[in-house]
Short mmCIF file of C-alpha atoms and ligand atoms in Angstrom, two decimals:
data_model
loop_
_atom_site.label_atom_id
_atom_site.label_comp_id
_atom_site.label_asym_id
_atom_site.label_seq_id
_atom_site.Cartn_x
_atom_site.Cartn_y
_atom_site.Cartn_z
CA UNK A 1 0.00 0.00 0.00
CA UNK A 2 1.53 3.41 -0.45
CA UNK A 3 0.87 6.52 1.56
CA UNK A 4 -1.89 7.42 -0.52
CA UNK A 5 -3.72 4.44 -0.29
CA UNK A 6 -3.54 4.11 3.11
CA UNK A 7 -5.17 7.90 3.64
CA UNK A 8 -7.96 6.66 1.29
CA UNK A 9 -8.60 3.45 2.94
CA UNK A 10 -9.18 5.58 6.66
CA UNK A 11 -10.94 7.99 5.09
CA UNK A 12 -13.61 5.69 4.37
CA UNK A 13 -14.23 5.39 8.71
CA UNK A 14 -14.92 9.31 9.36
CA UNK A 15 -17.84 9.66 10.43
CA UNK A 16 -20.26 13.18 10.62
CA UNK A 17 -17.79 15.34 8.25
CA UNK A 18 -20.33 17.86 6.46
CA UNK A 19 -19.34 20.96 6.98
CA UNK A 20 -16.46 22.80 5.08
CA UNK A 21 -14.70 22.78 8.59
CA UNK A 22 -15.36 19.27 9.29
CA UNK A 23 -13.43 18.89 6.04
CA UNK A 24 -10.65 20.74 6.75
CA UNK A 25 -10.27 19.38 10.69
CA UNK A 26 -10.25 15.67 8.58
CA UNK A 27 -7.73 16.84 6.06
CA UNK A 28 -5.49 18.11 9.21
CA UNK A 29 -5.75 14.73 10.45
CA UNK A 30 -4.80 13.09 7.37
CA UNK A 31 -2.14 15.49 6.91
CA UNK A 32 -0.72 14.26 10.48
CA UNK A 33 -0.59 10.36 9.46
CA UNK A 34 2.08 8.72 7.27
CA UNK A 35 1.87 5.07 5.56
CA UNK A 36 5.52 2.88 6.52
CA UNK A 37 5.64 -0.39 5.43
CA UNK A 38 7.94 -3.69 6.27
CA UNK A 39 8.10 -6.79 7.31
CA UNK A 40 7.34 -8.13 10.74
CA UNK A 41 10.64 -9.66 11.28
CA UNK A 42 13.27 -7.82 9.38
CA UNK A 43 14.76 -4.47 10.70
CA UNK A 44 15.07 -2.54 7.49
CA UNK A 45 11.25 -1.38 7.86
CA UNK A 46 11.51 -0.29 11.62
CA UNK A 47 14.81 1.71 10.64
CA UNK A 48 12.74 3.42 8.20
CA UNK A 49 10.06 4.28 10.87
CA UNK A 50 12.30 5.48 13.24
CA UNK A 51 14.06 7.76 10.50
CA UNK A 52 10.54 8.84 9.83
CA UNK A 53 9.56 9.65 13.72
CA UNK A 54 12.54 11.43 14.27
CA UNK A 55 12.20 13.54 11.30
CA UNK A 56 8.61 14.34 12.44
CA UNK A 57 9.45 14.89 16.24
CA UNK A 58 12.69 17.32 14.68
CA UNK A 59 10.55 18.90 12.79
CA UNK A 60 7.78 19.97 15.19
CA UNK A 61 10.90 20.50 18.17
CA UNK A 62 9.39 18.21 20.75
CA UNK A 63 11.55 18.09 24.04
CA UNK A 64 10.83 13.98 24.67
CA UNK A 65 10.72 11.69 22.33
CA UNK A 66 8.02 9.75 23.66
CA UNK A 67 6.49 6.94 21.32
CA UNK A 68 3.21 5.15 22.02
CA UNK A 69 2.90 1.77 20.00
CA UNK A 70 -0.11 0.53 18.92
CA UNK A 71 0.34 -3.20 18.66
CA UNK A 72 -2.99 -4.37 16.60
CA UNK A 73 -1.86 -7.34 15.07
CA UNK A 74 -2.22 -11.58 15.81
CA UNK A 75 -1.24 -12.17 18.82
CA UNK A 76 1.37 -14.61 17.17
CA UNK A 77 4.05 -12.01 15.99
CA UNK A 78 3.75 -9.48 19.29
CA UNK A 79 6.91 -10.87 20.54
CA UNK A 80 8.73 -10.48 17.42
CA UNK A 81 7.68 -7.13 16.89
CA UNK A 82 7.99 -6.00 19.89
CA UNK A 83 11.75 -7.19 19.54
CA UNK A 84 11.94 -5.20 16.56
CA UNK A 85 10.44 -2.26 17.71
CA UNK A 86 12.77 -2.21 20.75
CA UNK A 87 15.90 -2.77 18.81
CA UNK A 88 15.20 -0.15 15.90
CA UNK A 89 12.64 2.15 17.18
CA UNK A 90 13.19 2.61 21.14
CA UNK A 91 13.85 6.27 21.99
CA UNK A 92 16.17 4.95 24.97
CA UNK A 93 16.98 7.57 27.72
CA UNK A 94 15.48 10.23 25.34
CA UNK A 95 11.64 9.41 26.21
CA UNK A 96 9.26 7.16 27.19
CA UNK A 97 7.45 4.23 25.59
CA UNK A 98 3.91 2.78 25.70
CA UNK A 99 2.66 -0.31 24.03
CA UNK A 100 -0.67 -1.24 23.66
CA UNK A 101 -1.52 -4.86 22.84
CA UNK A 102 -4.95 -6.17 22.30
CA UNK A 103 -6.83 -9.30 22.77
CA UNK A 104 -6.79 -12.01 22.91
CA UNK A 105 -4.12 -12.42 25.47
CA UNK A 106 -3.59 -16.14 25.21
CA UNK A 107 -5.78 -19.12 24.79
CA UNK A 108 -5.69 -20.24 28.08
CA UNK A 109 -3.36 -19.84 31.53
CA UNK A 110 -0.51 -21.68 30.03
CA UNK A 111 -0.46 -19.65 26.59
CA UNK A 112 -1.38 -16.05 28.42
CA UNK A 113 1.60 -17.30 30.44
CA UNK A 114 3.88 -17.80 27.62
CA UNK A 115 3.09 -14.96 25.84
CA UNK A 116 3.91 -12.89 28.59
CA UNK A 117 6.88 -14.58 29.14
CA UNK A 118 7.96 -13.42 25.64
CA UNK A 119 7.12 -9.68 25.73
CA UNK A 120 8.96 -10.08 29.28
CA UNK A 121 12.63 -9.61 28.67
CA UNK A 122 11.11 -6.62 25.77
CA UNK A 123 9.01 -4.36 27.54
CA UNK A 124 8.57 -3.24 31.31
CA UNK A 125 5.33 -3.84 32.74
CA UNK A 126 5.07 -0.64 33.09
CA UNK A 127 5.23 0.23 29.32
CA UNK A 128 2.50 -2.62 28.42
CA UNK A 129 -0.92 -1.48 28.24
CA UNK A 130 -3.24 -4.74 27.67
CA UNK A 131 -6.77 -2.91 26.05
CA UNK A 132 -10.27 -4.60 27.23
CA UNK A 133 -12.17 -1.68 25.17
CA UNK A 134 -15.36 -2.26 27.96
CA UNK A 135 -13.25 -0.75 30.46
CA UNK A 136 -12.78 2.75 28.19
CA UNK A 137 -16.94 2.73 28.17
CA UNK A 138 -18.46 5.76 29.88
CA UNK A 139 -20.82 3.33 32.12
CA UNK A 140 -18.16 1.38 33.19
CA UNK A 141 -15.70 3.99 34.04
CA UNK A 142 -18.93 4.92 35.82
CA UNK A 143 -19.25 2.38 37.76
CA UNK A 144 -16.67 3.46 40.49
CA UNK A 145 -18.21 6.95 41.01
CA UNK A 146 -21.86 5.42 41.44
CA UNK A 147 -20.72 2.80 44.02
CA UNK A 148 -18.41 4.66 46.36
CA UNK A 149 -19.65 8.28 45.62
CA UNK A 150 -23.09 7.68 46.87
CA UNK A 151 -23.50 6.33 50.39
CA UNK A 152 -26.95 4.85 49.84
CA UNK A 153 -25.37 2.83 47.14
CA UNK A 154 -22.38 1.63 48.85
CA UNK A 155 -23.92 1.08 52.14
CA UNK A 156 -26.38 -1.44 50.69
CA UNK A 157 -24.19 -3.28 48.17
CA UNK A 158 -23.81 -6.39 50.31
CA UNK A 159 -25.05 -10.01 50.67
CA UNK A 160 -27.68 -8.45 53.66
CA UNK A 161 -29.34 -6.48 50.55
CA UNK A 162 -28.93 -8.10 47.25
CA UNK A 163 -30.13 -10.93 45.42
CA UNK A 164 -28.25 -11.51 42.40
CA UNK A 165 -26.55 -9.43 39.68
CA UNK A 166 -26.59 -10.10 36.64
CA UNK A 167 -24.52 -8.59 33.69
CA UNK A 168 -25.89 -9.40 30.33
CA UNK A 169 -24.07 -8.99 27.04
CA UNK A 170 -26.72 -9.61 24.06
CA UNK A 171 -26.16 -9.22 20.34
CA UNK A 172 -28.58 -9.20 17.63
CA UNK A 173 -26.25 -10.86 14.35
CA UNK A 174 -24.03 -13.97 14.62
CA UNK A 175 -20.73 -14.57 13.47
CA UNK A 176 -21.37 -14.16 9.56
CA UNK A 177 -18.07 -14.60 7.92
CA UNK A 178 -16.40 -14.06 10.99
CA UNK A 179 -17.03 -18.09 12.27
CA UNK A 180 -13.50 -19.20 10.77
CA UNK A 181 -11.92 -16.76 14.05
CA UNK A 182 -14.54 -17.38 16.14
CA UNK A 183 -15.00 -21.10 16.20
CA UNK A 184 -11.89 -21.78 18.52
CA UNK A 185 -12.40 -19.20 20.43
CA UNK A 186 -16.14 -18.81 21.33
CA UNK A 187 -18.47 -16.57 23.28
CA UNK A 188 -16.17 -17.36 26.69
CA UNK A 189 -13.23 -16.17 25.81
CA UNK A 190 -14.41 -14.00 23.33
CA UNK A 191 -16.51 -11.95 25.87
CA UNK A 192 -16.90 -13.16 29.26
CA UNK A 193 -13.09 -14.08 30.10
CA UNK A 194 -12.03 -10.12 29.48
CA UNK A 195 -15.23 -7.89 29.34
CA UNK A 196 -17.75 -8.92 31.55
CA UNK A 197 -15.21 -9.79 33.80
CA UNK A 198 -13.78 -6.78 34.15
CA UNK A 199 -17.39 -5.01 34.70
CA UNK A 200 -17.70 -7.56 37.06
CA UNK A 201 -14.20 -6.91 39.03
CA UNK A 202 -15.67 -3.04 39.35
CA UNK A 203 -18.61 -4.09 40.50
CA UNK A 204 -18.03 -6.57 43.15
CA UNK A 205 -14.34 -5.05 44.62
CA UNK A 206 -13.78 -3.02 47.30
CA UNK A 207 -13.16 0.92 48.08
CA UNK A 208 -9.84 0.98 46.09
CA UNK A 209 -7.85 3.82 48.48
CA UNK A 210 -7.25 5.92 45.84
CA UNK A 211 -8.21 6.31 41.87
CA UNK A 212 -4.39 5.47 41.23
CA UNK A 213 -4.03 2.82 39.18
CA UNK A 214 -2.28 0.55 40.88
CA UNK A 215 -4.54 1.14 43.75
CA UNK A 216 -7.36 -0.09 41.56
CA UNK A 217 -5.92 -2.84 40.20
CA UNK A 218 -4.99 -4.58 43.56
CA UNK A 219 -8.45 -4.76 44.11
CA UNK A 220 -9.67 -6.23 41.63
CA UNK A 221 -6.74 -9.08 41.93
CA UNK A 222 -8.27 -9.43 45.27
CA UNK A 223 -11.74 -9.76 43.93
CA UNK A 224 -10.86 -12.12 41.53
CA UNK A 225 -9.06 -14.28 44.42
CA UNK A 226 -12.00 -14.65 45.88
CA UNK A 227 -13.91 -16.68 42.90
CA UNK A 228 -14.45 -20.24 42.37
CA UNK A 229 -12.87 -21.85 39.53
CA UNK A 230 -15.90 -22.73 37.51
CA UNK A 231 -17.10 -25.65 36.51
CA UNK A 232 -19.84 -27.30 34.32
CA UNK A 233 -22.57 -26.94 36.97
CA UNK A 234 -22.11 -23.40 37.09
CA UNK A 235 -23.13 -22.59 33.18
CA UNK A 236 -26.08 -22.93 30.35
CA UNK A 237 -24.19 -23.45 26.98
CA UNK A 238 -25.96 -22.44 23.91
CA UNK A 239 -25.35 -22.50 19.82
CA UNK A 240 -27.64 -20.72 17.67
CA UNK A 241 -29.59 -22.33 15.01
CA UNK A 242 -31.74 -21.07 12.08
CA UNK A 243 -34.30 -18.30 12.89
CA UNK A 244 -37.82 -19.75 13.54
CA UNK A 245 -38.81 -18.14 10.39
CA UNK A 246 -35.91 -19.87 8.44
CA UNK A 247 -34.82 -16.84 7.00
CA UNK A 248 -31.27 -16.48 9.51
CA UNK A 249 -28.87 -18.75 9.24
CA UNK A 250 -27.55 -21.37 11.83
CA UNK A 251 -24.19 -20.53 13.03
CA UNK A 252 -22.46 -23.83 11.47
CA UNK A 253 -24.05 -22.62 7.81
CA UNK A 254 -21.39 -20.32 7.79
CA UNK A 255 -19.08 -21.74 5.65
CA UNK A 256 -15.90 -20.83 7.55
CA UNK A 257 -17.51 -22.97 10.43
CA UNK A 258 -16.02 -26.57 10.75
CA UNK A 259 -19.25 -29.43 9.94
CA UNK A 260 -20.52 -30.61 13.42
CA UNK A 261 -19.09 -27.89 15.53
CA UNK A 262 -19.60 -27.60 18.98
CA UNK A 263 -19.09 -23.80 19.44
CA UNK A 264 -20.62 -21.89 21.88
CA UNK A 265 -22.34 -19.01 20.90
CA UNK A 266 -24.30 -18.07 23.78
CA UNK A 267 -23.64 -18.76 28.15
CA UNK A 268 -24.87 -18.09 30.77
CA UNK A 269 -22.56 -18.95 33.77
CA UNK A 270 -22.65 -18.17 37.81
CA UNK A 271 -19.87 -17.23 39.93
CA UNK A 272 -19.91 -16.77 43.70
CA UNK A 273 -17.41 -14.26 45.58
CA UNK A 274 -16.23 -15.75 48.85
CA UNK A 275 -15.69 -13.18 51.09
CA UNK A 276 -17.67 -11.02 53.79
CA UNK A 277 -19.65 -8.90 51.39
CA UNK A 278 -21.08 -11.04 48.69
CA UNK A 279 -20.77 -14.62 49.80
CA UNK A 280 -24.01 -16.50 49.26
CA UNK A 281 -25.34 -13.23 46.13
CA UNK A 282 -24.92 -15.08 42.81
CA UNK A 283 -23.17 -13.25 39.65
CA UNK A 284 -24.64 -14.21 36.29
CA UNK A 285 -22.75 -13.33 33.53
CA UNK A 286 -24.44 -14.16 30.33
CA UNK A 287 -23.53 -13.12 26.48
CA UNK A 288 -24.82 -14.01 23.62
CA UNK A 289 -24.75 -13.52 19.87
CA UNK A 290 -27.82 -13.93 17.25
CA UNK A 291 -30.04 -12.82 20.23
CA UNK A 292 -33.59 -10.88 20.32
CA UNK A 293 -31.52 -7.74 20.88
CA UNK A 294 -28.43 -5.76 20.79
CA UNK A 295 -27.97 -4.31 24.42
CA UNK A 296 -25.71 -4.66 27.57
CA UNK A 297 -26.47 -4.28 31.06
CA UNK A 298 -25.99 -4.57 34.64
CA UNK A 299 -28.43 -5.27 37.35
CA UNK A 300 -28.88 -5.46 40.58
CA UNK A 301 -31.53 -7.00 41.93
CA UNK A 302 -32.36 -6.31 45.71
CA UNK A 303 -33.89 -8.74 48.14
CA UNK A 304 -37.58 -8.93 49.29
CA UNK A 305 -38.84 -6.73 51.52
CA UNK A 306 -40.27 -7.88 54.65
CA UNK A 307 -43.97 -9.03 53.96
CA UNK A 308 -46.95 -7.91 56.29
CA UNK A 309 -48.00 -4.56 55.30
CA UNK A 310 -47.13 -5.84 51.28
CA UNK A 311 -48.53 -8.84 49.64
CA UNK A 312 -46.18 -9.76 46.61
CA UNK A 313 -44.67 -6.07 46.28
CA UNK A 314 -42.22 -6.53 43.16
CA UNK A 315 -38.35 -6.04 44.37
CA UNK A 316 -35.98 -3.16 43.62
CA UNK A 317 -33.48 -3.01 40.78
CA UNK A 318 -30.97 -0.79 39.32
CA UNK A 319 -29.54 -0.79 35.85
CA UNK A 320 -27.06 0.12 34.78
CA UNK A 321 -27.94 0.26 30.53
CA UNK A 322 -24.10 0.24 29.45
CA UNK A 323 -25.50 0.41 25.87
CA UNK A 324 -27.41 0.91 23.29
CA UNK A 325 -28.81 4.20 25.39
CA UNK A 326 -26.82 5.16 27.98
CA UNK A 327 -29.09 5.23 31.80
CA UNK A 328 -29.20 4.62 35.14
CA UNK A 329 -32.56 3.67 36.47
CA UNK A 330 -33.70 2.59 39.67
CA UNK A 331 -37.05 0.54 39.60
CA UNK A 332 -39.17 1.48 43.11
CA UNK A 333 -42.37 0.77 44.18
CA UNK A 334 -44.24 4.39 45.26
CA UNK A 335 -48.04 5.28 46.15
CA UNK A 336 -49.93 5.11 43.26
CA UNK A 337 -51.67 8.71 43.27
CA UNK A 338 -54.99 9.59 44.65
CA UNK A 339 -57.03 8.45 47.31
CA UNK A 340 -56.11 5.02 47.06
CA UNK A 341 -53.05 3.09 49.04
CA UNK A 342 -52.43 0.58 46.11
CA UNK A 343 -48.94 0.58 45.46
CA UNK A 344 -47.01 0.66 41.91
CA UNK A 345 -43.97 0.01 40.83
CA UNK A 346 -41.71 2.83 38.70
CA UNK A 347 -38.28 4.09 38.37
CA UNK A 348 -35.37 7.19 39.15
CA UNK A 349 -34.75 7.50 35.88
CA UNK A 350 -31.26 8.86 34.51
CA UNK A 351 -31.36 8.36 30.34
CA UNK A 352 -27.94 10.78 29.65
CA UNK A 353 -29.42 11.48 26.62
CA UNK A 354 -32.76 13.37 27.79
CA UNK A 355 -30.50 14.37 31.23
CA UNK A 356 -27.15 15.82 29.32
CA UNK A 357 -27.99 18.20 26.40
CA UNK A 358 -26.09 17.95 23.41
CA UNK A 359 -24.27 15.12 25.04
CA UNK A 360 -21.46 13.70 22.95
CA UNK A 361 -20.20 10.52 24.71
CA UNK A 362 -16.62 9.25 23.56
CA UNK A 363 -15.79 5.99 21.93
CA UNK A 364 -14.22 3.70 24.14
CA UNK A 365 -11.14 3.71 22.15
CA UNK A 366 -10.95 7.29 22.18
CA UNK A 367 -11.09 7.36 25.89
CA UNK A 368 -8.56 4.13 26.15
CA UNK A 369 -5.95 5.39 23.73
CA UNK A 370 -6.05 9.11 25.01
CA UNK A 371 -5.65 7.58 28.91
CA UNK A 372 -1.81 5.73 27.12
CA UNK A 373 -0.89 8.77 26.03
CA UNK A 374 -0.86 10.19 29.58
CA UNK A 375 0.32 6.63 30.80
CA UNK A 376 -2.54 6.05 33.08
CA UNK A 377 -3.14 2.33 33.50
CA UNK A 378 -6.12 2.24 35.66
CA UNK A 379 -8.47 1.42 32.61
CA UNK A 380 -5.51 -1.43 31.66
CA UNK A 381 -5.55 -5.06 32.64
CA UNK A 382 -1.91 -5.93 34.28
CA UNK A 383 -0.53 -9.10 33.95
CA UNK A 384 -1.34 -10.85 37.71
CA UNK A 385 -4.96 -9.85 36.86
CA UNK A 386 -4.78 -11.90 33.57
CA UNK A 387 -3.26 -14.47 35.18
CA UNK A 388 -6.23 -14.72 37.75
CA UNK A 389 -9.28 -14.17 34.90
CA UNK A 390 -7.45 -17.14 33.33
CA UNK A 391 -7.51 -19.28 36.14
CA UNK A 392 -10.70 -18.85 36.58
CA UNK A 393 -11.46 -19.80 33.56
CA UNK A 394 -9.09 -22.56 32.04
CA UNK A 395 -10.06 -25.62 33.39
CA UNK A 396 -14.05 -25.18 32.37
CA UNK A 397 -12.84 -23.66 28.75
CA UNK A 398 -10.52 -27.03 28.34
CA UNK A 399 -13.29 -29.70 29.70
CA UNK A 400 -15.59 -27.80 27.15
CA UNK A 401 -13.24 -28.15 24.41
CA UNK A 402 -12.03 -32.14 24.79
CA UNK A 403 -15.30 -33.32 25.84
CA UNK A 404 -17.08 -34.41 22.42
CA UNK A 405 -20.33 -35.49 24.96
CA UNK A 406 -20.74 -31.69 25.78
CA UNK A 407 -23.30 -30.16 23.01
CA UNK A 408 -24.20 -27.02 23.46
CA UNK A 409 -28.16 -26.30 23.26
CA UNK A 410 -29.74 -24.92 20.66
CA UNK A 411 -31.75 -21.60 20.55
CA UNK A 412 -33.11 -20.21 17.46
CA UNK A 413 -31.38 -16.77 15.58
CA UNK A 414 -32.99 -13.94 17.18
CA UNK A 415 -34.50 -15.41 20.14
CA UNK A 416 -33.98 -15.17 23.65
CA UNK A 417 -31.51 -17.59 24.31
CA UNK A 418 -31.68 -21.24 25.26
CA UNK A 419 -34.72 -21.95 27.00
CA UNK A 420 -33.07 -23.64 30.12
CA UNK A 421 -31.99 -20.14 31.52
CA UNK A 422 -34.95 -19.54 32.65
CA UNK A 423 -34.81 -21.77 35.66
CA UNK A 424 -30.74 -21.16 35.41
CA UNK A 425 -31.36 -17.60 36.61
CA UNK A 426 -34.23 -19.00 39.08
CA UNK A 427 -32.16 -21.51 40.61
CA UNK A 428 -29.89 -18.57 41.47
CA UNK A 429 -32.28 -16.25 43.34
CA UNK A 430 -33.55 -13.95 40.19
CA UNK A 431 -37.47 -13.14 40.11
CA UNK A 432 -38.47 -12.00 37.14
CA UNK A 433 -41.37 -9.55 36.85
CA UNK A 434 -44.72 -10.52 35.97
CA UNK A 435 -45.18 -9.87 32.33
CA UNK A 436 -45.99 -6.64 31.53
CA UNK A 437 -45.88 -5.15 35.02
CA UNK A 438 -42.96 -2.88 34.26
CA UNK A 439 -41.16 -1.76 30.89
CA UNK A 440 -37.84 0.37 30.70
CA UNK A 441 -38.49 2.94 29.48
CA UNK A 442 -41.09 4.21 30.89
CA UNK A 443 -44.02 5.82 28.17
CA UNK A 444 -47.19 5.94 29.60
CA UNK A 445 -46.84 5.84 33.62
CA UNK A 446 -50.42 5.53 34.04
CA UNK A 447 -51.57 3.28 31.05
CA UNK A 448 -48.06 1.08 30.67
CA UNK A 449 -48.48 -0.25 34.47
CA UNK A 450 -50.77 -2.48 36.69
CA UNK A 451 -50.49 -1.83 40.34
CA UNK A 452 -50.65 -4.19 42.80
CA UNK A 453 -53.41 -4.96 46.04
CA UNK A 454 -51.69 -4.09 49.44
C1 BG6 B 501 -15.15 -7.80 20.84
C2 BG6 B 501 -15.57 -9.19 20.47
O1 BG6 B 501 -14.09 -7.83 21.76
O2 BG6 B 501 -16.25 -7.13 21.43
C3 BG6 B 501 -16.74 -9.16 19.51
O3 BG6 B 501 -14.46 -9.85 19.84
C4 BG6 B 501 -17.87 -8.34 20.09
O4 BG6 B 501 -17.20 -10.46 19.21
C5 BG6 B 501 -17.35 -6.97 20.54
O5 BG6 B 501 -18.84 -8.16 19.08
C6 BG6 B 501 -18.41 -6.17 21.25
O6 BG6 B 501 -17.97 -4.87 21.45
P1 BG6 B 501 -19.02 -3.66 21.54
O7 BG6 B 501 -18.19 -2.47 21.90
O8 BG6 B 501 -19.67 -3.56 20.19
O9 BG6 B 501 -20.00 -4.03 22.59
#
């Protein structure tokens, strides 16, 4: 590819440039990127680059020469770039040095292990930043500020007042051309290992002392200390099959998809936290792709108030909608107005987009990358925490992939999932409302909602 071709190929990702000024801002950025090209493991293209850097950082007078490297490539030549780069492009004692890598980080314990081992001797830990994108989304970097900035939140976010929690990852398409990457890797590891996770870790940890990074991060090692390995008892396994109206594909008609394979596409899985505040309150993480809907979320489900004075009063629950929609709501049972005492249920309802005017939330790559560029790792996954996640998680990702007995259940594209998680999420404390008591959001308070007798 030369230069030029490379401009045109970005080009094509822009999004919202209409104005003359949009224009020109894009051309400025365009102007700003340059096009080198090698080979992975031959120095003659890194020399280039660094000729090329240093020209630009001469040019424009900078006082460090600090480099961030952006390592978005198979996972299977990081080492040897990363050699590469160190050799040919390392600014030694004349500035600093960031890497980012990206997922996947390893198969499993042992090859997480021995890829770090590689980049090792390379890079300090220091200079790695491993990128879980969730963690650069603006209602997970929310979480922290919601939990320990509001005492009525943190004071009740124990076993003595919650359920369950459950945080839901649901996509609307399957893996349409993308089954030939995805069929070793599957919804696990592709989602739950590293991004659910992660919410998880923020959600279930404990007051870090301070927002430093490191500060942060040692808590959610701790967290994760405190989980179970899982096993096959803890998880529904699902593959999706043709839609019930025929017209979606199954997941193995892709033809990049092995005959017979047992991939999973969707799971559901529990995990309990042994330690003072949440042993006995199951987490459900659950993800999904060809499913009814494309959304994320995390809730909370509180336990049942006393009974008495209430027959069958539906519990409390707050979301957090990570996305499509950004909110915060808070479901609540209140007076239902007038000269009645019939209670009904509603919500504290924070949608950014009706709260925030011309609210212009960042991608979470544009939050990630500009957080390297100041060298903040508190939005970064550091090496003991992979180590832990992968724990966790190896010995139930190997028993699914060597035992031929384990089939994953089908559920057709589009629908809710596999019908067994129903009692799944039952047997683990979640009550589901009665149909049509309460939607999110909210339309017609009066006409949208029954009440319920006292
Ligand atoms: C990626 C997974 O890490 O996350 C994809 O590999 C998934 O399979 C994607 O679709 C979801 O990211 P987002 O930001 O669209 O929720």
């Amino acid at each position: 590819m030369s230069d030029e071709d490379y401009k045109k190929r970005i080009s094509a990702y822009f999004k919202h440039i209409d104005s003359d000024e949009d224009k020109a801002i894009k051309q400025k950025f365009l102007d700003n990127c340059s096009y080198i090209s090698g080979q992975y493991d031959t120095d003659d293209g890194y020399i280039e680059l660094n000729k090329h850097i240093r020209k630009l950082e001469d040019s424009m007078g900078v006082a460090n020469r600090d480099r961030l490297f952006y390592l978005a490539l198979p996972p299977s030549v990081f080492a040897v770039v990363s050699a590469h780069l160190r050799r040919n492009v390392y600014p030694n004692d004349e500035g600093t040095v960031r890497v980012i890598i990206e997922k996947p980080f390893g198969h499993d314990l042992e090859s997480s292990q021995e890829l770090q081992m590689q980049l090792e001797p390379i890079w300090e830990e220091s200079e790695i930043f491993r990128i879980d994108h969730y963690l650069g989304k603006e209602m997970v970097k929310n979480i922290l500020i919601l939990r320990f900035g509001n005492l009525f939140f943190s004071s009740s976010w124990n076993n003595r007042t919650i359920s369950n929690v459950q945080i839901s990852f649901k996509e609307p398409f399957g893996t349409q051309g993308r089954g030939g990457y995805f069929d070793s890797i599957g919804i696990i590891r592709d989602v739950m290992q590293n991004h659910l996770l992660q919410v998880l870790s923020l959600i279930a940890m404990e007051r870090p002392v301070s927002f430093d990074a490191e500060d942060i991060r040692d808590e959610k090692v701790k967290l994760l200390k405190a989980i179970d390995p899982l096993t096959l008892d803890d998880v529904v396994l699902g593959q999706y099959v043709k839609s019930e109206d025929g017209k979606e594909p199954a997941y193995t008609d892709d033809e990049t998809v092995p005959k017979g394979s047992r991939a999973v596409t969707f799971a559901a899985l529990g995990l309990q936290i042994h330690n003072e505040r949440w042993e006995g309150v199951p987490f459900i993480l659950r993800a999904g792709k060809a499913l009814d809907e494309a959304k994320v979320e995390i809730r909370i489900q509180f336990k049942d108030v006393a009974k008495g004075i209430f027959k069958n009063i539906p519990r409390n629950e707050l979301v957090i909608r990570v996305q499509p929609e950004e909110a915060i709501y808070l479901k609540l049972n209140t007076k239902y107005p007038g000269l009645t005492t019939r209670t009904v249920i509603t919500d504290l309802d924070l949608t950014y987009h009706s709260r925030y005017e011309n609210l212009k939330i960042p991608e979470a790559y544009e939050a990630l990358i500009l957080d390297a560029l100041k060298g903040d790792h508190s939005n970064f996954v550091r090496n003991d925490e992979l180590d832990v996640s992968w724990q966790l998680f190896s010995p139930l990702l190997h028993k699914i992939d060597d035992d031929p007995t384990i089939i994953p259940e089908p559920y057709p594209y589009g629908s809710r999932g596999p019908k067994s998680v129903s009692k799944f999420l039952a047997d683990r404390g979640y009550v589901r409302d009665k149909e049509g008591l309460y939607q999110w959001p909210i339309t017609k308070p009066d006409a949208a909602q029954d009440v319920t007798e006292t």
